[in-house]
Coordinates of C-alpha atoms in Angstrom, one line a residue:
M12 CA -40.6 2.4 54.4
I13 CA -38.8 2.8 57.7
K14 CA -36.0 4.8 56.1
N15 CA -38.5 7.1 54.3
R16 CA -40.3 7.7 57.6
R17 CA -37.0 8.5 59.3
A18 CA -36.1 10.9 56.5
D19 CA -39.5 12.6 56.7
T20 CA -39.1 12.9 60.5
E21 CA -35.6 14.4 60.1
D22 CA -36.9 16.8 57.4
E23 CA -39.7 17.9 59.7
K24 CA -37.3 18.4 62.6
S25 CA -35.0 20.5 60.5
S26 CA -37.9 22.6 59.1
V27 CA -39.1 23.2 62.6
F28 CA -35.6 24.1 63.7
L29 CA -35.2 26.6 60.8
K30 CA -38.6 28.1 61.5
A31 CA -37.7 28.6 65.2
I32 CA -34.5 30.3 64.2
K33 CA -36.3 32.5 61.6
N34 CA -39.0 33.5 64.1
S35 CA -36.5 34.2 66.9
V36 CA -36.4 37.7 68.3
I37 CA -32.8 38.3 67.2
V38 CA -33.3 37.2 63.6
R39 CA -36.5 39.1 63.3
A40 CA -34.9 42.3 64.6
L41 CA -31.9 41.8 62.3
S42 CA -34.3 41.2 59.3
K43 CA -36.2 44.4 60.0
F44 CA -32.9 46.3 60.4
A45 CA -31.7 44.9 57.1
A46 CA -35.0 45.7 55.4
K47 CA -34.7 49.4 56.5
I48 CA -31.1 49.6 55.3
Y49 CA -32.0 48.2 51.8
N50 CA -35.1 50.4 51.6
A51 CA -33.0 53.5 52.5
V52 CA -30.4 52.6 49.9
A53 CA -33.1 51.9 47.3
V54 CA -34.8 55.3 47.6
S55 CA -31.5 57.2 48.0
V56 CA -30.0 59.2 45.2
F57 CA -27.2 56.6 44.7
G58 CA -29.8 53.8 44.6
N59 CA -31.9 55.6 42.1
I60 CA -28.9 56.3 39.9
L61 CA -27.9 52.6 39.9
A62 CA -31.4 51.4 39.1
S63 CA -32.1 53.9 36.4
R64 CA -30.1 52.1 33.7
D65 CA -33.2 50.8 31.9
K66 CA -34.6 54.3 31.6
T67 CA -31.3 55.7 30.3
E68 CA -31.0 52.9 27.7
S69 CA -34.5 53.3 26.5
K70 CA -33.9 57.0 26.0
F71 CA -30.7 56.2 24.0
D72 CA -32.8 53.7 21.9
S73 CA -35.5 56.2 21.3
S74 CA -33.0 58.9 20.3
L75 CA -31.3 56.5 18.0
S76 CA -34.5 55.5 16.4
K77 CA -35.5 59.2 16.0
K78 CA -32.1 59.8 14.3
L79 CA -32.7 56.9 11.9
S80 CA -36.2 58.1 11.1
H81 CA -34.9 61.7 10.7
D82 CA -32.3 60.5 8.2
G83 CA -35.2 59.0 6.2
E84 CA -36.3 55.6 5.1
K85 CA -34.4 56.0 1.8
S86 CA -31.0 55.4 3.5
V87 CA -32.4 52.3 5.2
E88 CA -33.7 51.0 1.8
R89 CA -30.4 51.9 0.2
S90 CA -28.5 49.9 2.9
K91 CA -30.8 46.9 2.3
K92 CA -30.1 47.0 -1.4
I93 CA -26.4 47.2 -0.9
K94 CA -26.4 44.2 1.5
Y95 CA -28.6 42.2 -0.9
A96 CA -26.3 43.0 -3.8
F97 CA -23.2 42.1 -1.8
A98 CA -24.9 38.8 -0.5
K99 CA -25.9 37.9 -4.0
R100 CA -22.4 38.5 -5.3
I101 CA -20.9 36.4 -2.5
E102 CA -23.3 33.5 -3.1
Q103 CA -22.6 33.5 -6.8
S104 CA -18.9 33.9 -6.5
A105 CA -16.7 31.2 -8.2
L106 CA -14.6 30.8 -5.1
L107 CA -17.6 30.1 -2.8
N108 CA -19.0 27.6 -5.3
I109 CA -15.7 25.8 -5.5
A110 CA -15.5 25.7 -1.7
K111 CA -19.0 24.2 -1.5
R112 CA -18.3 21.5 -4.1
A113 CA -15.0 20.7 -2.4
R114 CA -16.8 20.4 1.0
A115 CA -19.5 18.2 -0.4
K116 CA -16.9 16.0 -2.1
L117 CA -14.7 15.7 1.0
M118 CA -17.8 14.8 3.1
C119 CA -18.8 11.9 0.8
I120 CA -15.4 10.3 0.5
S121 CA -14.8 7.2 2.5
L122 CA -12.5 7.0 5.5
T123 CA -10.5 4.4 3.7
S124 CA -9.5 7.0 1.1
Y125 CA -8.3 9.3 3.9
G126 CA -6.4 6.4 5.3
V127 CA -4.6 6.0 2.0
L128 CA -3.6 9.7 2.0
L129 CA -2.4 9.5 5.6
F130 CA -0.5 6.3 5.1
S131 CA 1.2 7.7 2.0
F132 CA 2.1 10.9 3.8
G133 CA 3.5 9.0 6.9
F134 CA 5.4 6.5 4.8
Y135 CA 7.3 9.1 2.6
A136 CA 7.8 11.4 5.6
T137 CA 9.5 8.5 7.3
I138 CA 11.7 7.8 4.3
I139 CA 12.7 11.5 4.2
Y140 CA 13.6 11.4 7.8
A141 CA 15.8 8.3 7.2
I142 CA 17.5 10.0 4.3
K143 CA 18.2 13.1 6.4
Y144 CA 19.5 11.1 9.4
F145 CA 21.6 8.5 7.7
A146 CA 22.4 9.5 4.1
L147 CA 22.8 13.2 4.6
T148 CA 24.1 12.9 8.2
L149 CA 21.7 15.7 9.4
Y150 CA 21.8 14.7 13.0
T151 CA 19.9 17.8 13.9
A152 CA 16.7 16.3 12.4
P153 CA 14.3 16.4 15.4
R154 CA 12.9 13.1 16.7
V155 CA 9.4 14.6 16.6
D156 CA 9.4 14.4 12.8
L157 CA 9.8 10.6 13.0
F158 CA 7.2 10.4 15.8
V159 CA 4.6 12.3 13.7
S160 CA 5.3 10.2 10.6
L161 CA 4.9 6.9 12.5
C162 CA 1.7 8.2 14.2
A163 CA 0.3 9.0 10.8
I164 CA 0.9 5.5 9.6
V165 CA -0.6 3.9 12.7
F166 CA -3.7 6.1 12.6
S167 CA -4.2 5.3 8.9
L168 CA -4.5 1.7 9.8
F169 CA -7.6 2.5 11.9
L170 CA -9.1 4.4 8.9
F171 CA -8.6 1.4 6.6
A172 CA -11.0 -0.6 8.8
S173 CA -13.9 1.7 8.0
K174 CA -15.8 2.0 4.8
R175 CA -18.1 4.7 6.0
S176 CA -18.0 8.3 4.6
M177 CA -16.6 11.2 6.5
A178 CA -20.1 12.8 6.8
D179 CA -21.6 9.5 8.1
T180 CA -18.8 9.3 10.7
L181 CA -19.3 12.9 11.9
S182 CA -23.0 12.6 11.9
T183 CA -23.1 9.5 14.2
S184 CA -20.2 10.5 16.5
K185 CA -21.4 11.6 19.9
I186 CA -18.1 13.4 20.6
I187 CA -18.2 15.3 17.4
R188 CA -21.8 16.3 18.0
T189 CA -21.0 17.4 21.6
V190 CA -18.1 19.5 20.6
F191 CA -19.4 21.1 17.4
A192 CA -23.2 21.1 17.9
D193 CA -23.6 21.5 21.6
M194 CA -20.5 23.5 22.5
L195 CA -19.8 25.5 19.4
G196 CA -23.3 25.8 18.0
F197 CA -22.8 24.3 14.5
R198 CA -25.9 23.1 12.8
T199 CA -25.6 19.5 11.7
E200 CA -28.4 19.4 9.0
S201 CA -25.9 19.7 6.1
I202 CA -23.7 16.9 7.5
D203 CA -26.7 14.7 8.0
K204 CA -27.7 15.4 4.3
Y205 CA -24.2 14.4 3.1
A206 CA -24.3 11.3 5.3
E207 CA -27.3 10.0 3.2
A208 CA -25.3 10.4 -0.1
P209 CA -23.5 7.4 -1.6
V210 CA -20.0 6.7 -0.4
E211 CA -17.2 7.6 -2.8
Q212 CA -13.9 5.7 -2.6
Y213 CA -10.6 6.7 -4.2
V214 CA -7.1 5.3 -4.0
G215 CA -4.9 6.9 -6.7
I216 CA -5.6 10.6 -6.0
P217 CA -5.3 10.4 -2.2
F218 CA -2.0 8.4 -2.6
I219 CA -0.5 11.0 -4.9
I220 CA -1.6 13.9 -2.5
G221 CA -0.1 12.0 0.5
T222 CA 3.1 11.4 -1.4
V223 CA 3.5 15.0 -2.4
L224 CA 2.8 16.1 1.2
G225 CA 5.2 13.5 2.6
L226 CA 8.0 14.6 0.2
T227 CA 7.5 18.3 1.3
S228 CA 8.7 17.2 4.8
F229 CA 12.3 17.4 3.3
F230 CA 11.8 21.2 3.6
V231 CA 9.0 21.5 6.2
H232 CA 8.5 19.5 9.4
P233 CA 5.7 17.0 9.1
H234 CA 3.7 18.4 12.0
Y235 CA 3.6 21.7 10.2
V236 CA 1.9 20.1 7.2
L237 CA -0.7 18.6 9.5
L238 CA -1.2 21.9 11.3
A239 CA -1.6 23.7 8.0
A240 CA -4.4 21.2 7.0
A241 CA -6.0 21.7 10.5
L242 CA -5.7 25.5 10.0
V243 CA -7.5 25.4 6.7
I244 CA -10.4 23.5 8.4
F245 CA -10.4 25.9 11.3
V246 CA -10.6 29.0 9.1
H247 CA -13.4 27.5 7.1
L248 CA -15.3 26.8 10.4
I249 CA -14.9 30.3 11.6
L250 CA -16.0 31.8 8.3
A251 CA -19.1 29.6 8.4
L252 CA -19.9 30.5 12.1
P253 CA -18.0 33.4 13.7
E254 CA -19.5 32.5 17.1
A255 CA -17.4 29.4 17.0
G256 CA -14.2 31.4 16.7
L257 CA -15.1 33.5 19.8
L258 CA -15.9 30.4 21.9
T259 CA -12.6 28.9 20.8
V260 CA -10.8 32.0 22.1
I261 CA -12.6 31.7 25.5
V262 CA -11.6 28.1 25.9
A263 CA -8.1 28.4 24.6
L264 CA -7.3 31.8 26.1
P265 CA -5.0 30.6 28.9
F266 CA -3.1 28.1 26.8
I267 CA -2.2 29.7 23.4
K268 CA 0.1 32.6 22.5
T269 CA -1.3 36.1 22.3
T270 CA -0.4 36.3 18.6
Y271 CA -2.7 33.3 17.8
I272 CA -5.5 34.9 19.8
V273 CA -5.2 38.2 17.9
V274 CA -5.4 36.2 14.6
I275 CA -8.5 34.3 15.7
I276 CA -10.3 37.5 16.9
A277 CA -9.4 39.3 13.7
L278 CA -10.6 36.4 11.6
T279 CA -13.8 36.2 13.7
F280 CA -14.4 39.9 13.1
V281 CA -13.9 39.6 9.4
S282 CA -16.3 36.6 9.3
Y283 CA -18.9 38.7 11.3
A284 CA -18.4 41.7 9.0
I285 CA -19.1 39.5 6.0
K286 CA -22.2 38.1 7.6
F287 CA -23.3 41.7 8.4
L288 CA -22.8 42.8 4.8
C289 CA -24.8 39.8 3.7
G290 CA -27.6 40.8 6.0
R291 CA -27.2 37.7 8.3
R292 CA -26.1 39.6 11.4
V293 CA -27.4 42.8 12.8
P294 CA -25.3 44.6 15.4
K295 CA -27.1 46.6 18.1
F296 CA -25.5 49.7 19.6
T297 CA -26.2 50.7 23.2
G298 CA -25.2 53.7 25.3
I299 CA -22.1 52.1 26.8
D300 CA -20.6 51.7 23.3
I301 CA -19.9 55.4 23.1
P302 CA -17.3 55.5 25.9
V303 CA -15.9 52.2 24.8
I304 CA -15.2 53.6 21.3
M305 CA -13.8 56.8 22.9
F306 CA -11.5 54.7 25.1
M307 CA -10.3 52.8 22.0
L308 CA -9.6 56.0 20.2
L309 CA -7.5 57.4 23.1
L310 CA -5.6 54.1 23.1
L311 CA -4.9 54.5 19.4
S312 CA -3.7 58.1 20.0
G313 CA -1.5 56.8 22.8
G314 CA 0.0 54.3 20.3
F315 CA 0.8 57.0 17.7
F316 CA 2.0 59.7 20.0
S317 CA 4.4 58.1 22.4
L318 CA 7.6 58.9 24.2
G319 CA 8.9 55.4 23.8
D320 CA 9.1 52.5 21.4
G321 CA 6.6 49.7 20.7
S322 CA 3.5 51.7 21.7
L323 CA 1.5 51.3 18.5
P324 CA 1.6 47.5 18.3
R325 CA 0.6 47.2 22.0
A326 CA -2.2 49.7 21.4
L327 CA -3.5 47.8 18.4
V328 CA -3.5 44.6 20.4
Y329 CA -5.6 46.3 23.1
I330 CA -8.0 47.6 20.5
C331 CA -8.3 44.2 18.9
F332 CA -9.1 42.7 22.3
M333 CA -11.6 45.4 23.1
M334 CA -13.3 44.3 19.8
G335 CA -14.0 41.1 21.8
Y336 CA -16.5 43.2 23.8
F337 CA -18.5 44.1 20.7
L338 CA -18.3 40.6 19.2
V339 CA -19.7 39.0 22.4
K340 CA -22.4 41.6 22.7
W341 CA -23.5 41.3 19.1
M342 CA -23.1 37.6 18.5
F343 CA -24.2 36.0 21.8
G344 CA -27.7 37.4 21.7
S345 CA -29.4 34.2 22.8
Q346 CA -29.4 32.3 26.1
K347 CA -27.8 29.3 24.4
Y348 CA -24.7 31.2 23.3
V349 CA -24.4 33.0 26.7
S350 CA -24.6 29.6 28.4
R351 CA -21.9 28.2 26.0
A352 CA -19.6 31.1 26.7
I353 CA -19.9 30.7 30.5
Y354 CA -19.4 26.9 30.3
A355 CA -16.3 27.7 28.2
V356 CA -15.0 29.9 31.0
A357 CA -15.6 27.2 33.6
L358 CA -14.0 24.5 31.5
S359 CA -10.9 26.6 30.8
A360 CA -10.5 27.6 34.4
T361 CA -10.9 24.0 35.6
I362 CA -8.0 22.9 33.4
V363 CA -5.9 25.8 34.5
S364 CA -6.6 25.1 38.2
L365 CA -5.8 21.4 38.0
W366 CA -2.5 22.4 36.3
G367 CA -1.7 24.8 39.1
I368 CA -2.6 22.4 41.9
L369 CA -0.5 19.6 40.4
E370 CA 2.3 22.1 40.0
Y371 CA 2.2 23.0 43.7
F372 CA 2.2 19.4 45.0
I373 CA 4.4 17.5 42.4
G374 CA 6.0 20.3 40.5
S375 CA 8.2 23.3 41.3
P376 CA 6.3 26.4 42.3
S377 CA 8.2 29.7 42.0
N378 CA 9.2 31.8 45.0
A379 CA 10.8 34.6 42.9
T380 CA 8.2 37.1 43.9
L381 CA 7.9 36.0 47.5
D382 CA 9.5 37.7 50.5
V383 CA 11.2 34.6 52.0
S384 CA 12.1 36.4 55.2
L385 CA 8.4 36.9 56.1
F386 CA 6.9 33.9 54.4
G387 CA 9.6 31.2 54.6
N388 CA 7.0 28.5 55.3
I389 CA 5.4 28.9 51.9
S390 CA 7.0 26.5 49.4
G391 CA 6.2 28.7 46.4
R392 CA 3.6 30.3 44.2
V393 CA 2.0 28.5 41.3
T394 CA 1.8 30.0 37.8
S395 CA 0.0 27.2 35.9
S396 CA -0.3 28.2 32.2
F397 CA 0.6 31.8 33.0
T398 CA 4.1 33.3 33.5
N399 CA 3.3 35.0 36.8
P400 CA 1.3 34.0 39.9
N401 CA -0.5 37.3 40.0
M402 CA -1.6 36.9 36.4
L403 CA -3.0 33.4 37.2
A404 CA -4.8 34.9 40.2
E405 CA -6.3 37.6 38.1
F406 CA -7.7 35.0 35.7
L407 CA -9.1 32.9 38.6
I408 CA -10.9 35.7 40.3
M409 CA -12.8 36.3 37.1
A410 CA -13.5 32.6 36.4
A411 CA -14.5 31.4 39.8
P412 CA -17.5 33.7 40.4
V413 CA -18.8 33.0 37.0
T414 CA -18.5 29.2 37.7
V415 CA -20.3 29.6 41.0
A416 CA -23.1 31.6 39.4
L417 CA -23.5 29.0 36.7
A418 CA -23.7 26.2 39.4
A419 CA -26.4 28.2 41.2
A420 CA -28.3 28.7 38.0
S421 CA -28.1 25.1 36.8
Q422 CA -31.2 22.9 37.0
S423 CA -29.3 19.6 36.9
K424 CA -28.0 18.3 40.2
R425 CA -25.1 16.5 38.5
M426 CA -24.1 19.5 36.6
R427 CA -24.4 21.7 39.7
F428 CA -22.2 19.3 41.6
A429 CA -19.6 19.2 38.8
L430 CA -19.6 23.0 38.6
M431 CA -19.2 23.4 42.3
I432 CA -16.2 21.0 42.2
S433 CA -14.8 23.2 39.4
A434 CA -15.3 26.3 41.4
A435 CA -13.6 24.7 44.4
L436 CA -10.6 23.8 42.3
D437 CA -10.5 27.4 41.1
L438 CA -10.5 28.7 44.7
V439 CA -7.8 26.2 45.9
C440 CA -5.6 27.2 43.0
L441 CA -6.2 30.8 43.8
V442 CA -5.0 30.2 47.4
L443 CA -1.9 28.6 46.0
T444 CA -1.0 31.7 44.0
W445 CA -0.6 33.5 47.4
S446 CA -1.8 36.7 45.7
R447 CA -3.1 39.0 48.5
G448 CA -4.6 41.5 46.1
A449 CA -6.6 38.8 44.3
W450 CA -7.8 37.4 47.7
L451 CA -9.0 40.8 48.8
G452 CA -10.6 41.4 45.4
I453 CA -12.7 38.3 45.3
I454 CA -13.6 38.5 49.0
I455 CA -14.8 42.1 48.7
A456 CA -16.5 41.5 45.4
G457 CA -18.1 38.3 46.6
I458 CA -19.5 39.9 49.8
S459 CA -20.9 42.8 47.7
A460 CA -22.6 40.5 45.2
L461 CA -24.2 38.5 48.1
F462 CA -25.6 41.7 49.6
I463 CA -26.9 42.9 46.3
A464 CA -28.5 39.5 45.7
S465 CA -30.8 39.6 48.8
K466 CA -31.3 41.6 52.0
N467 CA -31.3 38.3 53.9
W468 CA -27.5 38.0 53.4
L469 CA -27.0 40.9 55.8
T470 CA -28.8 39.1 58.5
T471 CA -26.9 35.9 57.7
A472 CA -23.6 37.7 57.8
V473 CA -24.3 39.3 61.2
I474 CA -25.3 35.9 62.7
S475 CA -22.3 34.2 61.1
L476 CA -19.7 36.6 62.5
P477 CA -18.7 34.4 65.4
A478 CA -18.5 31.3 63.3
G479 CA -16.6 33.2 60.6
A480 CA -14.1 34.5 63.2
A481 CA -13.6 30.9 64.5
A482 CA -13.1 29.6 61.0
F483 CA -10.5 32.3 60.2
I484 CA -8.6 31.3 63.3
C485 CA -8.6 27.6 62.3
I486 CA -7.4 28.4 58.7
D487 CA -3.8 27.5 57.9
S488 CA -1.5 29.9 59.6
N489 CA 0.3 30.7 56.3
I490 CA -2.9 31.9 54.7
T491 CA -3.9 34.1 57.7
S492 CA -0.4 35.6 58.0
R493 CA -0.3 36.2 54.3
L494 CA -3.7 37.9 54.3
L495 CA -3.0 39.9 57.5
S496 CA 0.3 41.2 56.0
V497 CA -1.6 43.5 53.7
G498 CA -0.3 47.0 54.6
N499 CA 2.8 45.6 56.3
F500 CA 5.5 48.1 55.1
S501 CA 8.3 45.7 56.1
D502 CA 7.2 43.4 53.3
S503 CA 9.5 44.1 50.4
S504 CA 6.7 43.6 47.9
T505 CA 4.5 46.3 49.6
A506 CA 7.4 48.7 50.1
Y507 CA 8.3 48.2 46.4
R508 CA 4.8 49.0 45.2
I509 CA 4.5 52.1 47.4
N510 CA 7.7 53.5 46.1
I511 CA 6.6 52.9 42.5
W512 CA 3.3 54.6 43.2
K513 CA 5.0 57.7 44.6
S514 CA 7.3 57.9 41.6
T515 CA 4.4 57.4 39.2
V516 CA 2.5 60.2 40.8
K517 CA 5.5 62.5 40.2
L518 CA 5.5 61.4 36.5
I519 CA 1.8 62.0 36.2
D520 CA 2.2 65.6 37.4
D521 CA 4.1 66.4 34.2
H522 CA 2.0 64.3 31.8
F523 CA -1.5 64.7 33.4
F524 CA -3.6 65.4 30.4
Y525 CA -2.1 63.4 27.5
G526 CA 0.1 60.8 29.1
I527 CA 3.4 59.4 27.8
G528 CA 2.1 56.7 25.4
V529 CA 0.9 53.1 25.6
G530 CA 3.0 50.2 26.7
E531 CA 6.1 49.1 28.5
G532 CA 8.5 50.9 26.1
A533 CA 7.1 54.4 26.9
F534 CA 7.0 53.7 30.6
T535 CA 10.6 52.4 30.9
S536 CA 11.8 55.3 28.8
V537 CA 10.3 58.0 31.1
F538 CA 9.9 56.4 34.5
P539 CA 13.6 56.4 35.4
Y540 CA 13.6 60.2 35.5
Y541 CA 11.1 60.2 38.3
A542 CA 12.0 56.9 40.1
L543 CA 13.0 56.9 43.7
P544 CA 16.4 55.5 44.6
G545 CA 16.5 51.7 44.3
L546 CA 13.8 51.3 41.6
T547 CA 15.3 49.7 38.5
N548 CA 13.7 47.8 35.6
V549 CA 10.2 48.7 36.5
P550 CA 7.9 47.8 33.6
H551 CA 4.7 49.5 34.9
S552 CA 3.1 51.4 37.7
H553 CA 1.6 48.4 39.5
S554 CA -1.8 50.1 39.5
L555 CA -4.4 49.9 36.7
Y556 CA -5.7 53.4 37.3
L557 CA -2.3 55.1 37.6
Q558 CA -1.2 53.2 34.5
I559 CA -4.2 54.5 32.5
I560 CA -3.5 58.1 33.4
T561 CA 0.3 57.6 32.8
E562 CA -0.3 56.2 29.3
T563 CA -3.2 58.2 27.9
G564 CA -4.0 60.9 30.4
I565 CA -6.8 61.8 32.9
F566 CA -9.6 61.9 30.3
S567 CA -8.9 58.3 29.4
L568 CA -9.3 57.3 33.1
L569 CA -12.6 59.3 33.4
I570 CA -13.9 57.5 30.3
F571 CA -12.8 54.1 31.7
L572 CA -14.5 54.9 35.0
A573 CA -17.7 55.8 33.0
I574 CA -17.6 52.4 31.3
V575 CA -17.2 50.7 34.7
F576 CA -20.1 52.7 36.2
M577 CA -22.4 52.0 33.2
F578 CA -21.5 48.3 33.6
I579 CA -22.3 48.2 37.3
Q580 CA -25.5 50.3 36.7
S581 CA -26.7 47.9 34.0
G582 CA -26.1 44.8 36.1
F583 CA -27.6 46.4 39.2
S584 CA -30.8 47.4 37.3
F585 CA -31.1 44.0 35.8
V586 CA -30.7 42.2 39.1
K587 CA -33.3 44.5 40.7
T588 CA -35.9 44.0 37.9
S589 CA -35.3 40.4 36.7
H590 CA -38.0 37.9 37.5
L591 CA -35.9 34.8 37.5
S592 CA -33.3 34.0 40.1
K593 CA -31.3 32.1 37.4
N594 CA -30.8 35.2 35.4
R595 CA -29.9 37.2 38.4
Y596 CA -27.2 34.6 39.5
I597 CA -25.5 34.8 36.1
A598 CA -25.5 38.7 36.1
L599 CA -24.2 38.7 39.7
G600 CA -21.5 36.2 38.9
I601 CA -20.2 38.3 35.9
M602 CA -20.4 41.5 38.0
C603 CA -18.5 39.9 40.9
A604 CA -15.8 38.7 38.4
V605 CA -15.2 42.1 36.9
T606 CA -15.4 43.9 40.2
A607 CA -12.9 41.5 41.8
L608 CA -10.4 42.4 39.0
L609 CA -11.1 46.1 39.3
I610 CA -10.3 45.9 43.1
Q611 CA -7.1 44.1 42.4
G612 CA -6.4 46.8 39.9
F613 CA -5.7 49.2 42.8
T614 CA -2.5 47.2 43.6
D615 CA -1.5 45.8 40.2
H616 CA -1.6 46.7 36.5
V617 CA -4.0 43.9 35.6
F618 CA -4.0 44.8 31.9
Y619 CA -0.3 44.3 31.6
N620 CA -1.1 40.7 30.6
Y621 CA -3.0 40.8 27.3
K622 CA -5.1 37.7 28.2
I623 CA -6.4 39.2 31.4
C624 CA -7.3 42.4 29.4
L625 CA -9.2 40.3 26.9
M626 CA -11.0 38.3 29.6
F627 CA -12.1 41.6 31.2
W628 CA -13.7 42.9 28.0
L629 CA -15.2 39.6 27.1
L630 CA -17.0 39.6 30.5
I631 CA -18.1 43.2 30.1
G632 CA -19.7 42.2 26.8
L633 CA -21.1 39.0 28.2
L634 CA -23.1 40.8 30.8
F635 CA -24.8 42.9 28.2
A636 CA -25.4 39.9 26.0
H637 CA -27.0 38.1 28.9
I638 CA -29.2 41.0 29.7
S639 CA -30.3 41.4 26.1
A640 CA -30.9 37.7 25.7
A641 CA -33.0 37.6 28.9
H642 CA -35.1 40.6 27.8
N643 CA -35.7 39.0 24.4
S644 CA -36.7 35.6 25.9
S645 CA -40.3 34.9 27.0
D646 CA -40.7 35.4 30.7
E647 CA -36.9 35.4 31.0
V648 CA -36.8 31.6 30.8
P649 CA -33.3 30.4 29.9
S650 CA -33.1 27.2 27.9
E651 CA -29.6 26.1 28.8
Y652 CA -29.0 26.7 32.5

């Protein structure tokens, strides 16, 4: 009781103190000043343009509906008939029926049977390894083969101890339900149905299959056999639920090769297309899709008509990753999937940040891109799962704002605390990249997002100026010196970039309208003719906007800027009209993430790394998916935040 009374007394004192500050002459004057500025901006031409996105989109929808009605209802009915016929043929296909029966059979088989298969595989793979190593004296046989084989045997012993079916195990496993149901969105009704079926147990057939697979290890490494089995399961899951494929891409983006990401996105698109032809998915086109498609076509032309080698493959990868924008916008139309995507970003960034922090303190951070004469006190720059510290910084300035927004929107105190820890790790790792462009990008974008969020932030910023100045002085001297070195022409990195920009401008003068082609091959073929003395082995222009003009011409840059404007306009309109602060936080977080990358794009070609390019387009699509999901929900009440 005494503690409660003391707590109440302290709360009353703090509330009185806050009221006194709020009602002070200075704060009231600043609040009135801020209100006038916000009102002036709101009624200005620029403010009206930014807030007019809903009207523009409604006009696009009405014109599209008129176009569809003008074409006639016959075409719509014809489309429905085609989809129905296609869906019927798919449902009745022999291949699908075989797959369904095989899935049902595999779900009802006992874990003991799987243990027999795994033991047989591991046993014969071990024998094959021994034959290679001793009898055939193939000393190049990797030890990992033996390790995988022995692990298969050990794991099979655990499976022998269970007589439950695979479906029963999956249905009752909390981990499986968390990963597949909560995170990826799979429905568990079919698994629960299989769990109620009688358990089927086999010995001979699993043993024979395991033996055959084990003997194949003479030609193929054992882990490739296991990966092939996992790949078959993964493909089946994506074909069943394309949303799972896209969520997997978001989580695994920093950790897997670009080739694998391309394959997963292509497979996800094929799965979505099949669902669409069967009438189970309905894509919705909006006004911003027009410039996005135009930008994709210009990239394709820059791949075909190029002054260098390798332009077409790079252009096709860019186009494939831009398809991620459409997939996110079309598939994540509910608050649940938008929430899952943002949580996936936060999870991925947390792992990357922990990796980077450990690399700095117990690893060997790189100083290859650091001017040691000016920053000799800095031990190095972390790269984490990326190959370059700037690329890592570009990823973190997109992930950190989204994580902070998710924390602000979370209704659970524990989850909010965990997300704030995650965001703090992102920011710490961002500092350890020592990327000045990324620092400036997230600072400017973060301040802009706060000012958009509420007019009270302007008052808070003015009051906090002395405290902010004092905090800046107290920050580690390496950080302040690194940040204040922006614009220091004696820094080799700054001078290097400026010379590249000057040379690129000369190149653009001769290729202003059509560009030289997409990719590093075209740039390295043409740039040396315009390069200033001392510039060698320059892979790109170190500016996103100069690079777009260089590769595909001025019209491509104008279209890209139109996409950016429509993105900002949509987000600003939604933040201004949304009724729930939770929805506004998410929109502001995504806007801040994209804006931060665009700001860094002035000093670096941020699309040079495929993964950063993909992340950019995924966030663009995620904002529109979030807006659409919020508009479709009753009273904009999110179910997952």
